């Protein structure tokens, strides 16, 4: 499993800007939102579907974003001061590059360098015009090379929404009301692999890093699904990377949801069963201390397995599936009515076939 590490140059301009105190922008008592249920959002960031999202915190309280109180006062004041401030400073006003989103908002996508004073004046002018037009949510996508514009946006009332390796996304709410913008992604997706050969030996690894480092504990191969990667593809890749074993995906057996796992984000962990297609192990030198085929009884007898309920259940459902007594969820390729993109729908194909009376009419997944 790829370890999560951060390398942050302490003297980069972007880091200094991200780390400077934001004064009144963030209410001190506002907890970070942990999960999202559905409700219509007023404006969504690029690439995000926000159809129907009501955002609830861990205690069930409504989360309205990190800076709504500052944004409300800023929304009231910006229209009044935009033109006068520009006139007093004699700053140029240049049109900002933007596109309309599907939810009544706009997305400013800065690509070319701009003087911070000109950017500030142009932003004030644009916000004033959009407010008159009834625009609600405003997003600014700033490439890392334009980090010098962050301060101007924050001073106008924008708040940090999310950051990637190459850009920072900021958000702003124009109406004088609490905002309904979607929160940042709340979950990451992990996978664990149950792989057993004909000798009833399970594929197991010992990790070089993490909480199990140096303890001699055998565990199932695990990893994190990459952005844009399907679960059934990601788990096969992780097994190949860690052990060199080629496998065929069979089913998702079960999944676990946990919260406040990584940087306060929630975690979805999918347990998958795979069929081995090769058997000669080549361990990943950078992350794996050892990898072996371990007799299932020996694996199960480890004190760690007896104490760790998640591993016990993975072993239990894996053996139940291998013995033909358990039906998991197999992927079915589907197309949405709203887009041409293909996705996977995971379901219990065996029992669906029984319920529909199709019997063996459809290909069943299994070992």
Tab-separated table of N, CA, C and O in Angstrom, residues 251-352:
chain	number	residue	atom	x	y	z
A	251	UNK	N	-15.153	-10.590	-6.928
A	251	UNK	CA	-16.263	-9.860	-6.309
A	251	UNK	C	-15.769	-8.916	-5.219
A	251	UNK	O	-14.677	-9.106	-4.662
A	252	UNK	N	-16.591	-7.940	-4.912
A	252	UNK	CA	-16.480	-7.197	-3.653
A	252	UNK	C	-17.247	-8.013	-2.612
A	252	UNK	O	-18.431	-8.302	-2.785
A	253	UNK	N	-16.571	-8.401	-1.548
A	253	UNK	CA	-17.201	-9.239	-0.526
A	253	UNK	C	-17.917	-8.417	0.533
A	253	UNK	O	-18.976	-8.806	1.032
A	254	UNK	N	-17.335	-7.280	0.885
A	254	UNK	CA	-17.901	-6.449	1.948
A	254	UNK	C	-17.166	-5.111	1.918
A	254	UNK	O	-16.176	-4.946	1.192
A	255	UNK	N	-17.657	-4.143	2.700
A	255	UNK	CA	-16.913	-2.881	2.819
A	255	UNK	C	-17.116	-2.297	4.207
A	255	UNK	O	-18.082	-2.611	4.907
A	256	UNK	N	-16.155	-1.466	4.604
A	256	UNK	CA	-16.189	-0.806	5.896
A	256	UNK	C	-16.094	0.703	5.693
A	256	UNK	O	-15.335	1.179	4.851
A	257	UNK	N	-16.871	1.447	6.483
A	257	UNK	CA	-16.768	2.904	6.488
A	257	UNK	C	-16.265	3.356	7.852
A	257	UNK	O	-16.773	2.927	8.886
A	258	UNK	N	-15.239	4.215	7.848
A	258	UNK	CA	-14.728	4.778	9.093
A	258	UNK	C	-14.528	6.271	8.900
A	258	UNK	O	-14.473	6.753	7.768
A	259	UNK	N	-14.398	7.008	10.005
A	259	UNK	CA	-14.329	8.459	9.930
A	259	UNK	C	-13.086	8.993	10.631
A	259	UNK	O	-12.479	8.324	11.462
A	260	UNK	N	-12.710	10.234	10.246
A	260	UNK	CA	-11.525	10.903	10.797
A	260	UNK	C	-10.292	10.019	10.652
A	260	UNK	O	-9.519	9.821	11.592
A	261	UNK	N	-10.111	9.478	9.440
A	261	UNK	CA	-9.009	8.554	9.200
A	261	UNK	C	-7.756	9.275	8.712
A	261	UNK	O	-6.690	9.162	9.308
A	262	UNK	N	-7.871	10.016	7.633
A	262	UNK	CA	-6.721	10.692	7.040
A	262	UNK	C	-7.065	12.163	6.833
A	262	UNK	O	-7.971	12.480	6.077
A	263	UNK	N	-6.337	13.045	7.555
A	263	UNK	CA	-6.596	14.482	7.480
A	263	UNK	C	-8.079	14.786	7.696
A	263	UNK	O	-8.699	15.551	6.975
A	264	UNK	N	-8.657	14.119	8.688
A	264	UNK	CA	-10.052	14.309	9.083
A	264	UNK	C	-11.048	13.817	8.031
A	264	UNK	O	-12.246	14.065	8.149
A	265	UNK	N	-10.590	13.122	7.003
A	265	UNK	CA	-11.491	12.583	5.997
A	265	UNK	C	-11.997	11.211	6.414
A	265	UNK	O	-11.393	10.525	7.240
A	266	UNK	N	-13.116	10.817	5.833
A	266	UNK	CA	-13.652	9.482	6.077
A	266	UNK	C	-13.037	8.498	5.087
A	266	UNK	O	-12.444	8.887	4.088
A	267	UNK	N	-13.200	7.209	5.385
A	267	UNK	CA	-12.536	6.164	4.609
A	267	UNK	C	-13.531	5.064	4.266
A	267	UNK	O	-14.257	4.578	5.142
A	268	UNK	N	-13.591	4.697	2.993
A	268	UNK	CA	-14.357	3.538	2.550
A	268	UNK	C	-13.358	2.459	2.137
A	268	UNK	O	-12.522	2.692	1.253
A	269	UNK	N	-13.450	1.299	2.778
A	269	UNK	CA	-12.496	0.215	2.537
A	269	UNK	C	-13.258	-0.985	1.983
A	269	UNK	O	-14.131	-1.546	2.665
A	270	UNK	N	-12.952	-1.382	0.742
A	270	UNK	CA	-13.659	-2.466	0.067
A	270	UNK	C	-12.820	-3.743	0.098
A	270	UNK	O	-11.671	-3.753	-0.351
A	271	UNK	N	-13.406	-4.813	0.627
A	271	UNK	CA	-12.757	-6.118	0.690
A	271	UNK	C	-13.125	-6.895	-0.566
A	271	UNK	O	-14.306	-7.117	-0.852
A	272	UNK	N	-12.114	-7.313	-1.329
A	272	UNK	CA	-12.343	-7.967	-2.617
A	272	UNK	C	-11.701	-9.355	-2.629
A	272	UNK	O	-10.670	-9.574	-1.996
A	273	UNK	N	-12.308	-10.254	-3.355
A	273	UNK	CA	-11.715	-11.577	-3.541
A	273	UNK	C	-11.230	-11.676	-4.974
A	273	UNK	O	-11.926	-11.292	-5.919
A	274	UNK	N	-9.995	-12.182	-5.136
A	274	UNK	CA	-9.352	-12.299	-6.439
A	274	UNK	C	-8.896	-13.732	-6.668
A	274	UNK	O	-8.556	-14.451	-5.720
A	275	UNK	N	-8.882	-14.145	-7.922
A	275	UNK	CA	-8.367	-15.468	-8.292
A	275	UNK	C	-6.921	-15.309	-8.769
A	275	UNK	O	-6.659	-14.496	-9.670
A	276	UNK	N	-5.975	-16.060	-8.191
A	276	UNK	CA	-4.575	-15.929	-8.642
A	276	UNK	C	-4.385	-16.524	-10.027
A	276	UNK	O	-4.891	-17.610	-10.327
A	277	UNK	N	-3.643	-15.813	-10.875
A	277	UNK	CA	-3.318	-16.292	-12.214
A	277	UNK	C	-1.846	-16.662	-12.328
A	277	UNK	O	-1.431	-17.303	-13.298
A	278	UNK	N	-1.057	-16.226	-11.357
A	278	UNK	CA	0.363	-16.612	-11.276
A	278	UNK	C	0.677	-16.858	-9.811
A	278	UNK	O	-0.115	-16.521	-8.930
A	279	UNK	N	1.859	-17.456	-9.540
A	279	UNK	CA	2.109	-17.894	-8.170
A	279	UNK	C	3.511	-17.557	-7.670
A	279	UNK	O	3.783	-17.687	-6.466
A	280	UNK	N	4.393	-17.133	-8.544
A	280	UNK	CA	5.753	-16.775	-8.140
A	280	UNK	C	5.765	-15.333	-7.655
A	280	UNK	O	5.452	-14.396	-8.404
A	281	UNK	N	6.156	-15.141	-6.396
A	281	UNK	CA	6.084	-13.832	-5.751
A	281	UNK	C	7.341	-13.012	-6.030
A	281	UNK	O	8.461	-13.520	-5.945
A	282	UNK	N	7.133	-11.758	-6.362
A	282	UNK	CA	8.211	-10.769	-6.454
A	282	UNK	C	7.762	-9.568	-5.634
A	282	UNK	O	6.938	-8.772	-6.084
A	283	UNK	N	8.296	-9.443	-4.426
A	283	UNK	CA	7.807	-8.405	-3.515
A	283	UNK	C	8.267	-7.029	-3.951
A	283	UNK	O	9.297	-6.861	-4.589
A	284	UNK	N	7.473	-6.040	-3.568
A	284	UNK	CA	7.794	-4.645	-3.837
A	284	UNK	C	8.845	-4.174	-2.826
A	284	UNK	O	8.568	-4.053	-1.641
A	285	UNK	N	10.046	-3.895	-3.311
A	285	UNK	CA	11.157	-3.598	-2.416
A	285	UNK	C	10.944	-2.311	-1.619
A	285	UNK	O	11.360	-2.217	-0.460
A	286	UNK	N	10.288	-1.330	-2.195
A	286	UNK	CA	10.168	-0.032	-1.525
A	286	UNK	C	9.197	-0.048	-0.352
A	286	UNK	O	9.366	0.710	0.601
A	287	UNK	N	8.187	-0.940	-0.366
A	287	UNK	CA	7.148	-0.878	0.660
A	287	UNK	C	6.904	-2.191	1.392
A	287	UNK	O	6.331	-2.188	2.477
A	288	UNK	N	7.315	-3.311	0.814
A	288	UNK	CA	6.974	-4.615	1.378
A	288	UNK	C	8.229	-5.302	1.927
A	288	UNK	O	9.223	-5.477	1.219
A	289	UNK	N	8.181	-5.669	3.205
A	289	UNK	CA	9.286	-6.367	3.859
A	289	UNK	C	9.357	-7.815	3.399
A	289	UNK	O	10.435	-8.363	3.159
A	290	UNK	N	8.178	-8.452	3.273
A	290	UNK	CA	8.139	-9.850	2.843
A	290	UNK	C	6.753	-10.141	2.291
A	290	UNK	O	5.764	-9.493	2.662
A	291	UNK	N	6.676	-11.114	1.390
A	291	UNK	CA	5.404	-11.554	0.813
A	291	UNK	C	5.477	-13.062	0.601
A	291	UNK	O	6.472	-13.567	0.069
A	292	UNK	N	4.460	-13.780	1.055
A	292	UNK	CA	4.471	-15.240	0.961
A	292	UNK	C	3.053	-15.770	0.816
A	292	UNK	O	2.073	-15.080	1.100
A	293	UNK	N	2.988	-17.027	0.350
A	293	UNK	CA	1.741	-17.789	0.440
A	293	UNK	C	1.746	-18.472	1.805
A	293	UNK	O	2.631	-19.269	2.111
A	294	UNK	N	0.771	-18.151	2.654
A	294	UNK	CA	0.713	-18.652	4.026
A	294	UNK	C	-0.484	-19.589	4.175
A	294	UNK	O	-1.607	-19.235	3.765
A	295	UNK	N	-0.305	-20.795	4.733
A	295	UNK	CA	-1.460	-21.655	4.999
A	295	UNK	C	-2.519	-20.896	5.780
A	295	UNK	O	-2.203	-20.162	6.722
A	296	UNK	N	-3.775	-21.030	5.388
A	296	UNK	CA	-4.829	-20.203	5.966
A	296	UNK	C	-4.940	-20.402	7.478
A	296	UNK	O	-5.234	-19.468	8.223
A	297	UNK	N	-4.678	-21.638	7.943
A	297	UNK	CA	-4.748	-21.896	9.385
A	297	UNK	C	-3.660	-21.130	10.127
A	297	UNK	O	-3.890	-20.599	11.227
A	298	UNK	N	-2.460	-21.079	9.538
A	298	UNK	CA	-1.350	-20.354	10.147
A	298	UNK	C	-1.631	-18.850	10.167
A	298	UNK	O	-1.346	-18.164	11.145
A	299	UNK	N	-2.197	-18.361	9.088
A	299	UNK	CA	-2.553	-16.935	9.037
A	299	UNK	C	-3.592	-16.615	10.107
A	299	UNK	O	-3.469	-15.616	10.835
A	300	UNK	N	-4.609	-17.461	10.227
A	300	UNK	CA	-5.700	-17.202	11.169
A	300	UNK	C	-5.237	-17.310	12.618
A	300	UNK	O	-5.837	-16.696	13.511
A	301	UNK	N	-4.177	-18.078	12.885
A	301	UNK	CA	-3.727	-18.291	14.256
A	301	UNK	C	-2.934	-17.121	14.816
A	301	UNK	O	-2.631	-17.101	16.025
A	302	UNK	N	-2.601	-16.139	14.015
A	302	UNK	CA	-1.846	-14.991	14.507
A	302	UNK	C	-2.650	-14.240	15.576
A	302	UNK	O	-3.849	-13.989	15.389
A	303	UNK	N	-2.019	-13.878	16.695
A	303	UNK	CA	-2.731	-13.089	17.717
A	303	UNK	C	-3.311	-11.799	17.159
A	303	UNK	O	-4.399	-11.374	17.572
A	304	UNK	N	-2.625	-11.215	16.199
A	304	UNK	CA	-3.122	-9.976	15.580
A	304	UNK	C	-4.468	-10.207	14.914
A	304	UNK	O	-5.388	-9.383	15.016
A	305	UNK	N	-4.601	-11.339	14.213
A	305	UNK	CA	-5.857	-11.644	13.534
A	305	UNK	C	-6.968	-11.874	14.542
A	305	UNK	O	-8.110	-11.445	14.352
A	306	UNK	N	-6.640	-12.534	15.652
A	306	UNK	CA	-7.652	-12.808	16.670
A	306	UNK	C	-8.153	-11.534	17.347
A	306	UNK	O	-9.313	-11.459	17.762
A	307	UNK	N	-7.283	-10.534	17.442
A	307	UNK	CA	-7.657	-9.291	18.126
A	307	UNK	C	-8.265	-8.252	17.183
A	307	UNK	O	-8.997	-7.374	17.626
A	308	UNK	N	-7.935	-8.346	15.893
A	308	UNK	CA	-8.355	-7.329	14.933
A	308	UNK	C	-9.627	-7.811	14.237
A	308	UNK	O	-9.599	-8.668	13.367
A	309	UNK	N	-10.766	-7.238	14.597
A	309	UNK	CA	-12.045	-7.723	14.080
A	309	UNK	C	-12.162	-7.591	12.568
A	309	UNK	O	-12.755	-8.456	11.908
A	310	UNK	N	-11.614	-6.525	11.994
A	310	UNK	CA	-11.715	-6.355	10.557
A	310	UNK	C	-11.033	-7.499	9.823
A	310	UNK	O	-11.594	-8.073	8.876
A	311	UNK	N	-9.817	-7.874	10.250
A	311	UNK	CA	-9.090	-8.957	9.584
A	311	UNK	C	-9.820	-10.282	9.775
A	311	UNK	O	-9.882	-11.115	8.863
A	312	UNK	N	-10.394	-10.484	10.956
A	312	UNK	CA	-11.155	-11.713	11.211
A	312	UNK	C	-12.324	-11.835	10.238
A	312	UNK	O	-12.584	-12.901	9.689
A	313	UNK	N	-13.028	-10.728	10.026
A	313	UNK	CA	-14.177	-10.772	9.119
A	313	UNK	C	-13.741	-10.944	7.660
A	313	UNK	O	-14.420	-11.615	6.882
A	314	UNK	N	-12.619	-10.321	7.276
A	314	UNK	CA	-12.115	-10.517	5.917
A	314	UNK	C	-11.819	-11.997	5.679
A	314	UNK	O	-12.178	-12.566	4.639
A	315	UNK	N	-11.166	-12.614	6.643
A	315	UNK	CA	-10.853	-14.037	6.535
A	315	UNK	C	-12.130	-14.868	6.486
A	315	UNK	O	-12.254	-15.802	5.683
A	316	UNK	N	-13.104	-14.511	7.307
A	316	UNK	CA	-14.346	-15.280	7.380
A	316	UNK	C	-15.134	-15.213	6.078
A	316	UNK	O	-15.576	-16.245	5.551
A	317	UNK	N	-15.309	-14.002	5.525
A	317	UNK	CA	-16.094	-13.892	4.290
A	317	UNK	C	-15.317	-14.454	3.100
A	317	UNK	O	-15.913	-14.995	2.157
A	318	UNK	N	-13.977	-14.341	3.143
A	318	UNK	CA	-13.176	-14.910	2.065
A	318	UNK	C	-13.300	-16.411	1.996
A	318	UNK	O	-13.476	-17.003	0.922
A	319	UNK	N	-13.243	-17.061	3.150
A	319	UNK	CA	-13.386	-18.517	3.194
A	319	UNK	C	-14.813	-18.934	2.856
A	319	UNK	O	-15.033	-19.963	2.194
A	320	UNK	N	-15.795	-18.146	3.296
A	320	UNK	CA	-17.186	-18.466	2.978
A	320	UNK	C	-17.420	-18.411	1.474
A	320	UNK	O	-18.118	-19.251	0.905
A	321	UNK	N	-16.833	-17.406	0.815
A	321	UNK	CA	-16.974	-17.313	-0.637
A	321	UNK	C	-16.245	-18.465	-1.330
A	321	UNK	O	-16.768	-19.070	-2.284
A	322	UNK	N	-15.054	-18.814	-0.848
A	322	UNK	CA	-14.282	-19.896	-1.453
A	322	UNK	C	-15.004	-21.223	-1.341
A	322	UNK	O	-14.867	-22.100	-2.204
A	323	UNK	N	-15.778	-21.382	-0.284
A	323	UNK	CA	-16.517	-22.621	-0.074
A	323	UNK	C	-17.919	-22.571	-0.661
A	323	UNK	O	-18.776	-23.397	-0.319
A	324	UNK	N	-18.197	-21.564	-1.499
A	324	UNK	CA	-19.457	-21.443	-2.240
A	324	UNK	C	-20.664	-21.158	-1.343
A	324	UNK	O	-21.793	-21.462	-1.697
A	325	UNK	N	-20.451	-20.546	-0.201
A	325	UNK	CA	-21.564	-20.288	0.708
A	325	UNK	C	-21.884	-18.794	0.840
A	325	UNK	O	-22.765	-18.429	1.602
A	326	UNK	N	-21.189	-17.988	0.120
A	326	UNK	CA	-21.341	-16.540	0.299
A	326	UNK	C	-21.333	-15.864	-1.060
A	326	UNK	O	-20.486	-16.173	-1.912
A	327	UNK	N	-22.286	-14.960	-1.286
A	327	UNK	CA	-22.349	-14.223	-2.546
A	327	UNK	C	-21.981	-12.770	-2.302
A	327	UNK	O	-22.587	-12.100	-1.458
A	328	UNK	N	-20.989	-12.286	-3.019
A	328	UNK	CA	-20.586	-10.899	-2.892
A	328	UNK	C	-21.207	-10.049	-3.993
A	328	UNK	O	-22.276	-10.369	-4.528
A	329	UNK	N	-20.512	-8.982	-4.357
A	329	UNK	CA	-21.042	-8.025	-5.320
A	329	UNK	C	-20.117	-7.962	-6.533
A	329	UNK	O	-18.942	-7.620	-6.418
A	330	UNK	N	-20.662	-8.287	-7.694
A	330	UNK	CA	-19.880	-8.276	-8.918
A	330	UNK	C	-20.204	-7.026	-9.727
A	330	UNK	O	-21.317	-6.504	-9.676
A	331	UNK	N	-19.222	-6.508	-10.486
A	331	UNK	CA	-19.427	-5.250	-11.220
A	331	UNK	C	-20.184	-5.455	-12.524
A	331	UNK	O	-19.883	-6.366	-13.297
A	332	UNK	N	-21.165	-4.598	-12.740
A	332	UNK	CA	-21.909	-4.579	-13.991
A	332	UNK	C	-21.692	-3.214	-14.630
A	332	UNK	O	-21.949	-2.182	-14.006
A	333	UNK	N	-21.230	-3.184	-15.867
A	333	UNK	CA	-20.966	-1.927	-16.560
A	333	UNK	C	-22.285	-1.281	-16.964
A	333	UNK	O	-23.151	-1.917	-17.585
A	334	UNK	N	-22.468	-0.008	-16.603
A	334	UNK	CA	-23.704	0.703	-16.916
A	334	UNK	C	-23.376	2.076	-17.492
A	334	UNK	O	-22.271	2.595	-17.333
A	335	UNK	N	-24.366	2.681	-18.143
A	335	UNK	CA	-24.234	4.033	-18.689
A	335	UNK	C	-25.317	4.910	-18.069
A	335	UNK	O	-26.471	4.513	-17.950
A	336	UNK	N	-24.934	6.128	-17.692
A	336	UNK	CA	-25.877	7.055	-17.082
A	336	UNK	C	-26.749	7.708	-18.142
A	336	UNK	O	-26.350	7.858	-19.303
A	337	UNK	N	-27.958	8.135	-17.738
A	337	UNK	CA	-28.845	8.864	-18.637
A	337	UNK	C	-28.372	10.296	-18.837
A	337	UNK	O	-28.830	10.982	-19.747
A	338	UNK	N	-27.456	10.767	-17.978
A	338	UNK	CA	-27.020	12.147	-18.018
A	338	UNK	C	-25.661	12.332	-18.692
A	338	UNK	O	-25.255	13.448	-18.968
A	339	UNK	N	-24.935	11.237	-18.926
A	339	UNK	CA	-23.605	11.334	-19.521
A	339	UNK	C	-23.297	10.054	-20.273
A	339	UNK	O	-23.930	9.012	-20.048
A	340	UNK	N	-22.333	10.118	-21.178
A	340	UNK	CA	-21.926	8.936	-21.934
A	340	UNK	C	-20.881	8.099	-21.196
A	340	UNK	O	-20.447	7.062	-21.690
A	341	UNK	N	-20.471	8.568	-20.025
A	341	UNK	CA	-19.442	7.853	-19.291
A	341	UNK	C	-19.956	6.523	-18.762
A	341	UNK	O	-21.082	6.423	-18.276
A	342	UNK	N	-19.111	5.506	-18.847
A	342	UNK	CA	-19.420	4.196	-18.292
A	342	UNK	C	-19.027	4.155	-16.821
A	342	UNK	O	-18.068	4.796	-16.402
A	343	UNK	N	-19.781	3.412	-16.030
A	343	UNK	CA	-19.440	3.208	-14.625
A	343	UNK	C	-19.814	1.777	-14.255
A	343	UNK	O	-20.406	1.044	-15.056
A	344	UNK	N	-19.463	1.374	-13.017
A	344	UNK	CA	-19.766	0.022	-12.560
A	344	UNK	C	-20.805	0.052	-11.442
A	344	UNK	O	-20.703	0.859	-10.513
A	345	UNK	N	-21.775	-0.817	-11.569
A	345	UNK	CA	-22.781	-1.023	-10.533
A	345	UNK	C	-22.489	-2.387	-9.911
A	345	UNK	O	-22.485	-3.408	-10.604
A	346	UNK	N	-22.232	-2.417	-8.610
A	346	UNK	CA	-21.872	-3.660	-7.924
A	346	UNK	C	-23.112	-4.258	-7.266
A	346	UNK	O	-23.815	-3.580	-6.519
A	347	UNK	N	-23.360	-5.526	-7.550
A	347	UNK	CA	-24.570	-6.154	-7.000
A	347	UNK	C	-24.351	-7.654	-6.811
A	347	UNK	O	-23.403	-8.249	-7.341
A	348	UNK	N	-25.270	-8.273	-6.058
A	348	UNK	CA	-25.273	-9.709	-5.835
A	348	UNK	C	-25.938	-10.359	-7.042
A	348	UNK	O	-27.148	-10.514	-7.095
A	349	UNK	N	-25.124	-10.696	-8.009
A	349	UNK	CA	-25.638	-11.214	-9.280
A	349	UNK	C	-26.319	-12.569	-9.108
A	349	UNK	O	-27.339	-12.859	-9.754
A	350	UNK	N	-25.762	-13.402	-8.240
A	350	UNK	CA	-26.307	-14.745	-8.073
A	350	UNK	C	-27.748	-14.719	-7.580
A	350	UNK	O	-28.642	-15.342	-8.171
A	351	UNK	N	-27.982	-13.950	-6.513
A	351	UNK	CA	-29.331	-13.905	-5.954
A	351	UNK	C	-30.293	-13.129	-6.849
A	351	UNK	O	-31.498	-13.401	-6.856
A	352	UNK	N	-29.775	-12.154	-7.596
A	352	UNK	CA	-30.638	-11.447	-8.541
A	352	UNK	C	-31.130	-12.397	-9.622
A	352	UNK	O	-32.314	-12.370	-10.007
